[in-house]
Short mmCIF file of C-alpha atoms in Angstrom, two decimals:
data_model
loop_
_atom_site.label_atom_id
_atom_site.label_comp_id
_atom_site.label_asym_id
_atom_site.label_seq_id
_atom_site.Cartn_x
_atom_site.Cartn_y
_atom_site.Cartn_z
CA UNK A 1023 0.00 0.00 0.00
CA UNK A 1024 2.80 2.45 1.01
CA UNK A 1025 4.60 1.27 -1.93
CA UNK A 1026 1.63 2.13 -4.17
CA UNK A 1027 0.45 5.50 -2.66
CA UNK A 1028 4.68 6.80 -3.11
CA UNK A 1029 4.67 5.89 -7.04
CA UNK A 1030 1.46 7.31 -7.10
CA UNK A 1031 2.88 10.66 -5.36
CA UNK A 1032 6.40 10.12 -7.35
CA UNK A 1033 4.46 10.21 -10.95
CA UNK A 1034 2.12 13.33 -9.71
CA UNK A 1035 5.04 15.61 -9.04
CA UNK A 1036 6.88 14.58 -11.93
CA UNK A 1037 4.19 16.03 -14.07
CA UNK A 1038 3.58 18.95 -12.14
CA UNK A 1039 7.20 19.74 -11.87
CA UNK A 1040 7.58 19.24 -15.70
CA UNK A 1041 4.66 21.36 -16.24
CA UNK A 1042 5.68 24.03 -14.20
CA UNK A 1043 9.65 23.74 -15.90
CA UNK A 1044 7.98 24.43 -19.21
CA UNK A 1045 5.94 27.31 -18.39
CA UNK A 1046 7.84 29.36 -15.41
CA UNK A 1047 10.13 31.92 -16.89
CA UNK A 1048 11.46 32.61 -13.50
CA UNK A 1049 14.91 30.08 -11.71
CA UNK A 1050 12.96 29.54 -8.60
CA UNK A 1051 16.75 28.59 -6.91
CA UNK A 1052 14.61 26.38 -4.33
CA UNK A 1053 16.82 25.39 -0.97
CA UNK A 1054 15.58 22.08 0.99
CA UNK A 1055 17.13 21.50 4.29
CA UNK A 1056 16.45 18.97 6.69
CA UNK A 1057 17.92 16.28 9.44
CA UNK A 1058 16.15 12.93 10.32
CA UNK A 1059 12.35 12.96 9.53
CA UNK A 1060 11.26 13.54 13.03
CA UNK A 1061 14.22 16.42 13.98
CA UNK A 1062 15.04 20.05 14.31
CA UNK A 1063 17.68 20.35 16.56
CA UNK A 1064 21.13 20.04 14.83
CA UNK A 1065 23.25 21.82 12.12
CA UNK A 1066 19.74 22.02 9.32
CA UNK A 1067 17.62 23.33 11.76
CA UNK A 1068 19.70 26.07 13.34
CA UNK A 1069 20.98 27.06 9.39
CA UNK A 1070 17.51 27.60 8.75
CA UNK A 1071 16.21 29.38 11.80
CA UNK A 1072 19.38 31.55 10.30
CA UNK A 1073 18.30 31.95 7.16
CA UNK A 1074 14.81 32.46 7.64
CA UNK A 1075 15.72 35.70 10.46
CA UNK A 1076 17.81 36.87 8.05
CA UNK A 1077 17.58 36.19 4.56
CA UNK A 1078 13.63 35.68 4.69
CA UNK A 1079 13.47 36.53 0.79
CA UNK A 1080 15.59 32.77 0.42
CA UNK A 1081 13.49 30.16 -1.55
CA UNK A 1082 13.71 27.66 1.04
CA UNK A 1083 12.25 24.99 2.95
CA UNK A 1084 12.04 22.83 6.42
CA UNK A 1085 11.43 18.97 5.54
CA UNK A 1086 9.94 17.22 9.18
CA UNK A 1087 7.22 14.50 10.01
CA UNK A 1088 3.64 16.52 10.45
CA UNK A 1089 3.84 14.29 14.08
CA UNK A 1090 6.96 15.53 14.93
CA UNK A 1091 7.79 16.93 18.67
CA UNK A 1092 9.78 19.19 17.28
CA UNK A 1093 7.75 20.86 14.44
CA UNK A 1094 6.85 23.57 16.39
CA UNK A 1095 9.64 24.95 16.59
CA UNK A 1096 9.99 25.25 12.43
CA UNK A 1097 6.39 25.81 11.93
CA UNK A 1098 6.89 29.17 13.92
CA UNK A 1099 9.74 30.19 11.47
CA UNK A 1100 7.57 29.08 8.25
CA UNK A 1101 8.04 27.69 5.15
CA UNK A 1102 7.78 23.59 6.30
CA UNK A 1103 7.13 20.96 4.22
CA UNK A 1104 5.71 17.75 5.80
CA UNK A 1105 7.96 14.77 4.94
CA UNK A 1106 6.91 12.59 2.34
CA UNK A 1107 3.97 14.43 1.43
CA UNK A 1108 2.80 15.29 -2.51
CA UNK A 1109 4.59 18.82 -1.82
CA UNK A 1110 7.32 17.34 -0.18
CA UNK A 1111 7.74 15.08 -3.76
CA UNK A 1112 7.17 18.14 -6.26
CA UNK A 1113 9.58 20.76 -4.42
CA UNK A 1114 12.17 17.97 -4.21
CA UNK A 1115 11.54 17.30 -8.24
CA UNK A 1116 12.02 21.44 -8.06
CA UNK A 1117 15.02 22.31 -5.62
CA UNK A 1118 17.92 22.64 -7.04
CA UNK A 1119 20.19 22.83 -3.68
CA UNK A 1120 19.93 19.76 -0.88
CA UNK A 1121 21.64 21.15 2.64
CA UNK A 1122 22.41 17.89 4.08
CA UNK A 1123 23.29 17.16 7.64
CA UNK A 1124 22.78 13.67 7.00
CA UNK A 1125 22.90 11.68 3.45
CA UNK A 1126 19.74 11.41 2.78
CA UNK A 1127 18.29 14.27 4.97
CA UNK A 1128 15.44 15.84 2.70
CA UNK A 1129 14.92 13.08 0.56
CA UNK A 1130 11.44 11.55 0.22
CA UNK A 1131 10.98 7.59 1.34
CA UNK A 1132 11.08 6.40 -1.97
CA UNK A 1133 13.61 4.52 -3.06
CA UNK A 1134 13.02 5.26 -6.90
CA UNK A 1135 13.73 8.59 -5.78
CA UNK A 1136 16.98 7.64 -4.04
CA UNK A 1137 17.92 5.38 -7.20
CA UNK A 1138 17.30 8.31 -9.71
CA UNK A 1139 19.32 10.66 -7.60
CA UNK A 1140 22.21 7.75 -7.52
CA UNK A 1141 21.97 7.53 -11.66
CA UNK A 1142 22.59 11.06 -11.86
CA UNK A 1143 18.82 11.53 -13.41
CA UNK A 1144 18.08 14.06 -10.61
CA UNK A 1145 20.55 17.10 -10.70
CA UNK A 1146 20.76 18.67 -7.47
CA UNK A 1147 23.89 20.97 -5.59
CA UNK A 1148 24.11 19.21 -2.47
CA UNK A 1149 25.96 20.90 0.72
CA UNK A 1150 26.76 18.68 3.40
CA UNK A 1151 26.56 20.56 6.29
CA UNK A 1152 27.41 17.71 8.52
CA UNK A 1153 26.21 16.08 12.32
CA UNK A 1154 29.42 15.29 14.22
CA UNK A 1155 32.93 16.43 13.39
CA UNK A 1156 34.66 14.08 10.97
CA UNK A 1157 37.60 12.11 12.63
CA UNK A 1158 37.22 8.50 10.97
CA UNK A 1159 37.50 7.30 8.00
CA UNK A 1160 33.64 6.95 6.20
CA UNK A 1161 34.36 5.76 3.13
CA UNK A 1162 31.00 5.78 1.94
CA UNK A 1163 31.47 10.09 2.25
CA UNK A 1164 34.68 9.65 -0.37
CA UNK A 1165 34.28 11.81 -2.99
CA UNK A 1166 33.41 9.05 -5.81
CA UNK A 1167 31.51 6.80 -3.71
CA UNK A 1168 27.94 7.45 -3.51
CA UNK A 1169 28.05 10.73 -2.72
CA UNK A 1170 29.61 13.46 -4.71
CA UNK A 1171 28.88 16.89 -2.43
CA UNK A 1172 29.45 20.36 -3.92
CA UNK A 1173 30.21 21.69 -0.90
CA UNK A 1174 31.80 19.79 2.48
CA UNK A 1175 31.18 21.88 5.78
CA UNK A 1176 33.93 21.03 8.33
CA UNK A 1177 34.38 22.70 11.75
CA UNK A 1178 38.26 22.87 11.80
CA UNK A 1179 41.04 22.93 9.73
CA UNK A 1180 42.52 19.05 10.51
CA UNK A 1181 39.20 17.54 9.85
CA UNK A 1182 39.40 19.77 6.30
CA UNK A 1183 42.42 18.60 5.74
CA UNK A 1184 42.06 14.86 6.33
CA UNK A 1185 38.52 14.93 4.40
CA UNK A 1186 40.51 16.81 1.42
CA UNK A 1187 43.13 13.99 1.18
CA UNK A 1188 41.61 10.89 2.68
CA UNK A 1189 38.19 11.33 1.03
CA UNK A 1190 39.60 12.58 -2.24
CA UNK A 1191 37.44 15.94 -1.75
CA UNK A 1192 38.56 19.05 -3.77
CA UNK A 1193 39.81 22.31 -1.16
CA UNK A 1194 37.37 23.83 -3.27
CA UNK A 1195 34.85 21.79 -2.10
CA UNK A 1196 36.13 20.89 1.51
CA UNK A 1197 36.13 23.88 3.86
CA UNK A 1198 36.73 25.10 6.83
CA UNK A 1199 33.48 27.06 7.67
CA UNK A 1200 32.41 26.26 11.13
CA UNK A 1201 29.31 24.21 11.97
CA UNK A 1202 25.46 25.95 12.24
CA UNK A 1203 24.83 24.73 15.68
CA UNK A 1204 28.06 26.19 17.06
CA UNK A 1205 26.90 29.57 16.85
CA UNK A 1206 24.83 28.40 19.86
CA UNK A 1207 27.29 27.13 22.16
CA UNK A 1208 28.07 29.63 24.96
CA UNK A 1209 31.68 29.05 25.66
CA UNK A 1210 32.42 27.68 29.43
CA UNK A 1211 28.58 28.72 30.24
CA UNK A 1212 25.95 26.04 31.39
CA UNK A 1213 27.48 23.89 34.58
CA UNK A 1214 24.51 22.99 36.06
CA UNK A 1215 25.16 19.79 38.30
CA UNK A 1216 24.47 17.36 35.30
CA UNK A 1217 27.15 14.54 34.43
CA UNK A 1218 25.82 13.80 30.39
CA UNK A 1219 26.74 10.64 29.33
CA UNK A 1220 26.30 9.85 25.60
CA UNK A 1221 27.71 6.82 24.24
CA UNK A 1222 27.55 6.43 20.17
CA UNK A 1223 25.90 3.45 18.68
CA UNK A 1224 27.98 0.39 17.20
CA UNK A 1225 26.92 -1.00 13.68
CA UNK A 1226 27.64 -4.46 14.65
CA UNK A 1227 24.73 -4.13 17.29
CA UNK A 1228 22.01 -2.56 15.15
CA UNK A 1229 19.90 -5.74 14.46
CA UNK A 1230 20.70 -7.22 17.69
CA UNK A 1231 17.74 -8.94 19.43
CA UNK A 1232 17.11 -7.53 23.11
CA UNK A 1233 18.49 -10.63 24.21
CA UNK A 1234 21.50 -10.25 22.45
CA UNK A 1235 22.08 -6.39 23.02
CA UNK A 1236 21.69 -7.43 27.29
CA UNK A 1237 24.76 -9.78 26.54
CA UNK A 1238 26.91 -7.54 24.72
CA UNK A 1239 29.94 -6.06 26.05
CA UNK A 1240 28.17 -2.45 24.68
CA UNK A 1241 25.03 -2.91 27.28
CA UNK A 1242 27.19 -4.81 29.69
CA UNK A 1243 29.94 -2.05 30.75
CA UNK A 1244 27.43 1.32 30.54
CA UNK A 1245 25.01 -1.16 32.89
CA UNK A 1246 27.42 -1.45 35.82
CA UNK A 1247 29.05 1.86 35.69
CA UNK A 1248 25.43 3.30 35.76
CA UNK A 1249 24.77 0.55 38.34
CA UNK A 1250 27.78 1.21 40.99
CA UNK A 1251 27.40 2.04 44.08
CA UNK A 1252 30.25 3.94 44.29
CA UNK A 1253 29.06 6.39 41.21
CA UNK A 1254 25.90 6.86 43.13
CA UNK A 1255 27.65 7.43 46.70
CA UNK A 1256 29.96 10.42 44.28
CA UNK A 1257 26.74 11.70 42.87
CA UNK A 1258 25.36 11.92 46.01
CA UNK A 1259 28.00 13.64 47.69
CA UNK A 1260 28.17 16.38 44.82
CA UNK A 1261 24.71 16.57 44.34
CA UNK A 1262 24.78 15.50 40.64
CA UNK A 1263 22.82 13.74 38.06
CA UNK A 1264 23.74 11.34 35.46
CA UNK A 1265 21.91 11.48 32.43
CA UNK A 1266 22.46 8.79 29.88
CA UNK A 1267 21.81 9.64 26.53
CA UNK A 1268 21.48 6.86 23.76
CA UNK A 1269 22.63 7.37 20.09
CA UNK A 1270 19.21 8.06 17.83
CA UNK A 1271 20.19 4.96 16.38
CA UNK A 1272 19.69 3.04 19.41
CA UNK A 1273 17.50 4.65 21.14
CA UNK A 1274 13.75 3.52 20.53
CA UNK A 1275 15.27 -0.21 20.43
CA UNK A 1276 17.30 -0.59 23.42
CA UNK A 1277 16.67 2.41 25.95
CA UNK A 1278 13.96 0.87 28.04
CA UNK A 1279 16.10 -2.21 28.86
CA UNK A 1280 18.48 -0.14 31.03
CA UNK A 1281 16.84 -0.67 34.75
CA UNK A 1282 18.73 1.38 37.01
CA UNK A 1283 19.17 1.24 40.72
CA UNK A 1284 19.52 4.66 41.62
CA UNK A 1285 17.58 7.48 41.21
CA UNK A 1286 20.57 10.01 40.61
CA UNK A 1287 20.81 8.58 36.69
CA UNK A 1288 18.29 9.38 34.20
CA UNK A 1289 17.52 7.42 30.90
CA UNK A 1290 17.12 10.50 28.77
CA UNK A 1291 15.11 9.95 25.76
CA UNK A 1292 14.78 12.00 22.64
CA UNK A 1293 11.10 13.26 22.90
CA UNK A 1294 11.90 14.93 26.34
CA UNK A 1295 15.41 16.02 26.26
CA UNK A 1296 16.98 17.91 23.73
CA UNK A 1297 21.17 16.96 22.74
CA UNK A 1298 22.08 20.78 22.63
CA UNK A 1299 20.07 21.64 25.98
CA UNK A 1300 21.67 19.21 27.68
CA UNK A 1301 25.28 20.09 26.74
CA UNK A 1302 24.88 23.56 27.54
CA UNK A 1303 23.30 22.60 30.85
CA UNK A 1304 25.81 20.13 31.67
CA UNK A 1305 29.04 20.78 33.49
CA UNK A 1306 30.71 17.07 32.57
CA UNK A 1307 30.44 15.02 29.10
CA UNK A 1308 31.20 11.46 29.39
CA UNK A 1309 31.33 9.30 25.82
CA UNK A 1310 33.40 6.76 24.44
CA UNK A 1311 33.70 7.70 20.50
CA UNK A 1312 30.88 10.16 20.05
CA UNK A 1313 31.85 13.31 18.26
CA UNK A 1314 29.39 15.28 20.80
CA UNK A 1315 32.84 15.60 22.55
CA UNK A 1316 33.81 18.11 20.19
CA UNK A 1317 30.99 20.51 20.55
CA UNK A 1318 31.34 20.07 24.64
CA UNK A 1319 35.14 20.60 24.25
CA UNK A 1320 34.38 23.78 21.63
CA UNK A 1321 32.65 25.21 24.67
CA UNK A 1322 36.05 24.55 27.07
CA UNK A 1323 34.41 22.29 29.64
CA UNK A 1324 35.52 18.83 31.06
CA UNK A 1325 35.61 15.64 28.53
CA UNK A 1326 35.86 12.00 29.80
CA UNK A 1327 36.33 9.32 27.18
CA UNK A 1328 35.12 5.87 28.61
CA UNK A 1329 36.33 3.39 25.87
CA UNK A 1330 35.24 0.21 26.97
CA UNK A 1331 35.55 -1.99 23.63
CA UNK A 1332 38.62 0.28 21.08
CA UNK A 1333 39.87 -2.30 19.59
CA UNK A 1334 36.36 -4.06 18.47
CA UNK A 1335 34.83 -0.53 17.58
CA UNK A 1336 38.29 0.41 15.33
CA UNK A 1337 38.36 -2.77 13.76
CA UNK A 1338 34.13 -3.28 13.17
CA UNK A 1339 32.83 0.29 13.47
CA UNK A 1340 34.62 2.59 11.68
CA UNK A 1341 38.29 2.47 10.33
CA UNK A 1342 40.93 4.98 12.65
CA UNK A 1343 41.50 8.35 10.81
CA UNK A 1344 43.69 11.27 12.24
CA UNK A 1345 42.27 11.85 15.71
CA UNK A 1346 44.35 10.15 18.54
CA UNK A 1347 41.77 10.22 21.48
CA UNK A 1348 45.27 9.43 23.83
CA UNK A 1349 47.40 12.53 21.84
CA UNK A 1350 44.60 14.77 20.52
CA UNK A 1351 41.64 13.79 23.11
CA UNK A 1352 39.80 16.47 24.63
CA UNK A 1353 39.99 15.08 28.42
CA UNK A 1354 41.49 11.63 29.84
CA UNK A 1355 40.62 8.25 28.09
CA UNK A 1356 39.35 5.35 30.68
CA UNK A 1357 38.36 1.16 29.69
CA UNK A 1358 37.79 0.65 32.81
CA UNK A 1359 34.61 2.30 34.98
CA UNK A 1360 36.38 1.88 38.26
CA UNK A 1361 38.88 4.30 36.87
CA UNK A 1362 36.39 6.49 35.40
CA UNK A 1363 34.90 7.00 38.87
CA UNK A 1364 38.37 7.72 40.44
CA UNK A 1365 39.03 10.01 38.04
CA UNK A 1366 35.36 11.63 38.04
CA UNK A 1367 36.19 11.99 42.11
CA UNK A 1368 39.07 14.10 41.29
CA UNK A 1369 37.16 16.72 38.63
CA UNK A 1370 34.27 16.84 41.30
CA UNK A 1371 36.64 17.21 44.44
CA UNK A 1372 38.50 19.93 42.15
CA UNK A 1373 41.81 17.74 42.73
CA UNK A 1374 42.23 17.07 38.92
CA UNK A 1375 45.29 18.02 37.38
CA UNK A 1376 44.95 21.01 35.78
CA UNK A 1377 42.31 20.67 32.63
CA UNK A 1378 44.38 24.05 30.89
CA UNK A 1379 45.98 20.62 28.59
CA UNK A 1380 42.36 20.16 27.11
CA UNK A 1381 41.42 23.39 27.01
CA UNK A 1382 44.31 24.48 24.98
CA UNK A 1383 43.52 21.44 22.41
CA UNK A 1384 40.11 22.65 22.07
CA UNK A 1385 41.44 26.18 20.95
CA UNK A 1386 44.36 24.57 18.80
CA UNK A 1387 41.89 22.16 16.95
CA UNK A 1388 38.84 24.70 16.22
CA UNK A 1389 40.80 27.85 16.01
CA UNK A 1390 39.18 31.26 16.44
CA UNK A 1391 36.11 31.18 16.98
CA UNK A 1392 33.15 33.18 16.79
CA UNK A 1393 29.46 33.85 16.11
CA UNK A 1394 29.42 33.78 12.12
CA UNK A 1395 29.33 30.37 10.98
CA UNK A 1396 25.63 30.10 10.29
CA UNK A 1397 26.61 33.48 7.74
CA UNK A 1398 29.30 31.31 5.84
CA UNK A 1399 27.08 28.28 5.63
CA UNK A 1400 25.12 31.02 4.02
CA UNK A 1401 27.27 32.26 1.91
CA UNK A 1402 29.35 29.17 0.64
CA UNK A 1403 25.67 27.50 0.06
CA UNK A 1404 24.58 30.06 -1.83
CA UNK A 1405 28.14 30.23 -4.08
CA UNK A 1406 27.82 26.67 -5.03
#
C-alpha cells in the first residue's frame, strides 16, 4: 500500500514539476534542508532558523514528520514541508540545492527517488553541512563513492584537511566554515550539576535482538558503571545527576532495557530532552567515541572518554583516521569504569590536574572562533 500511494505521489510531481519547468520563466533557486524525519535540533535546523531571520526573501524549505515533537519549533519560522507528502515530492523534483546534515536528509521515502538521484537523473547541488565532526574514516562520504557533495562543511582545519586527502574531496569543495549549531554554544557557560553521558551506537549491534544487546559487552559495561554504588555514593556527595543519553540509532530499540538502581541517573530519551540543551546545561560530558565531545570541548568544559571496547569498535565500526583520542583527546581516556569514577572523584573534588591541557587542544583544533558560521554556511551554500 505504502509502496503504491509513493509511485502514485512520485508520478504526480513529476508532471507537475515538468509542467511548471515548461511554463515558469522565472529560476525559482529552491533550498531544501532537513535532518532525520522527526528532527530540528542540529546543524539544518539552526541554518535555517538563520536563514529564515535573516535572509527571509531565500526560496527555502524545512522537511519534518507533520507528528513531529519538534515541528513547532519550524512551523513558527515558516516555510515547512511535511515529509513525504505530494509537496514534499514536487519541491524535491524542483530544488535545485539539498543542505544535508545527514545523506539522505530531505529526501522523500522512496527509493526510486533515491535510485534516480544515484543515476545522476536528478541534478541537485548538495551541501553537506554535517552532524558530528569528521575524525574516521567513512568511506562511503569519499568523494566518488555514492556521494559526490558540492560543498563539504567542516568545523576545523585538521578535519578539512584529512577529508581533502583521505576522502579525495577538492579544497574547493572541503572547507573550513564552522558548523550551524556552534553559533549556539556559549563558551564555558551552562554547569549545572548534570554529568551527560552519551555513548555512540555500534553498527555491529544494530539488528541485535534484546536478548543479544543485554549480553553484549556495549550494554554490559554502561550497565554497571550506571549501576555502581560507588558512582551513586559520588553523585550523592556532589549533588549531581547522570543522564544517559542513547545514540538516535539506538534509542527507541534498546533504551527501556536499562533498569537502574539509583535514582541520581536518568535514561534521557529524545522526545523529552533535547542533545544541545543538555550540553549547555551540563558541566561534565562522558562518551566513548561520540563526536558530541567536540561541541562540549568547543565550549572549554571537562571531557571523559570511557572506551570500553577500542579495539572491536576500530576494527568493526569505523576504520581509525587522524584523531588520537590518547594525543589529541579532549579530556582523559578510561576502559575501565572503576577508573572512570576515580578520576570523576578528582574533577568533582577539584583535585584534577589542571584541565588548561584540554582546554588548549580545544582552541588549537577549532581555532578562532566566533558567532558567524551560520553566515558562511550562508554564503558558501549560496556560491555553489
Amino acid at each position: 500500500m505504502d509502496l503504491t500511494k509513493n509511485l502514485i505521489k512520485f508520478l504526480v510531481a513529476f508532471i507537475v514539476f515538468i509542467f511548471r519547468k515548461a511554463f515558469s520563466k522565472n529560476n525559482v533557486d529552491l533550498w531544501l534542508i532537513g535532518e532525520r524525519r522527526s528532527e530540528a535540533k542540529d546543524n539544518g535546523y539552526h541554518l535555517f532558523r538563520y536563514i529564515r531571520n535573516n535572509y527571509p526573501e531565500k526560496n527555502i524549505y524545512y522537511v519534518i514528520e507533520r507528528k513531529s515533537t519538534q515541528k513547532t519549533k519550524v512551523d513558527a519560522l515558516g516555510k515547512v514541508i511535511e515529509f513525504n507528502s505530494l509537496k514534499h515530492y514536487v519541491l524535491f523534483f524542483e530544488a535545485e540545492k539539498l543542505i544535508l546534515p545527514f545523506e539522505k536528509s530531505t529526501f522523500p521515502d522512496f527509493i526510486l527517488i533515491w535510485y534516480a538521484y544515484r543515476m545522476k537523473l536528478l541534478r541537485k547541488k548538495t551541501a553537506f553541512i554535517q552532524h558530528g565532526v569528521t575524525k574516521e574514516k567513512q568511506v562511503h562520504y569519499a568523494y566518488n563513492n555514492r556521494f559526490k557533495f558540492d560543498l563539504f562543511v567542516c568545523a576545523a582545519e585538521e578535519e578539512c584537511a584529512f577529508v581533502q586527502n583521505e576522502l579525495d574531496y577538492p579544497s574547493t569543495v572541503a572547507r573550513k566554515i564552522g558548523f550551524a549549531r556552534h553559533d549556539n554554544l556559549p563558551i564555558g557557560a551552562g554547569k549545572e550539576n548534570i554529568i551527560f553521558f552519551m555513548p555512540t551506537w555500534r553498527s555491529w549491534i544494530s539488528d541485535y535482538t534484546e536478548e543479544e544487546f543485554l549480553k553484549s559487552e556495549y550494554y554490559n559495561n554502561i550497565y554497571r558503571f550506571l549501576n555502581s554504588s560507588d558512582l551513586d555514593v559520588l553523585l550523592e556527595k556532589h549533588d549531581m545527576t547522570v543522564y544517559l543519553y542513547l545514540h538516535d540509532i539506538f534509542q527507541d530499540k534498546f533504551s527501556h532495557l536499562f533498569s537502574l538502581k539509583y535514582s541520581r541517573v536518568i535514561v534521557a530519551n529524545k522526545q523529552d530532552y533535547d542533545v544541545q540543551d543538555l550540553m549547555i546545561r551540563a558541566k561534565i560530558l562522558i562518551t566513548d567515541f561520540s563526536s558530541v565531545a567536540f561541541d562540549f570541548a568547543y565550549m572549554e568544559k571537562p571531557v571523559f572518554y570511557y572506551q570500553f571496547d577500542q579495539n572491536e569498535y576500530n576494527a568493526r565500526h569505523f576504520l581509525k583516521g587522524y584523531f588520537d583520542y590518547y594525543r589529541d583527546g579532549f579530556g582523559p581516556v578510561h576502559v575501565d569504569s572503576f577508573e572512570l569514577i576515580e578520576d570523576l572523584k578528582l574533577t568533582l573534588s577539584q583535585q584534577a590536574i589542571s584541565d588548561r591541557e584540554y582546554i588548549n587542544r580545544s582552541r588549537f583544533f577549532f581555532g578562532e572562533k566566533d558567532s558567524n558560521n551560520c553566515e558562511r554556511n550562508y554564503k558558501a551554500i549560496d556560491g555553489i
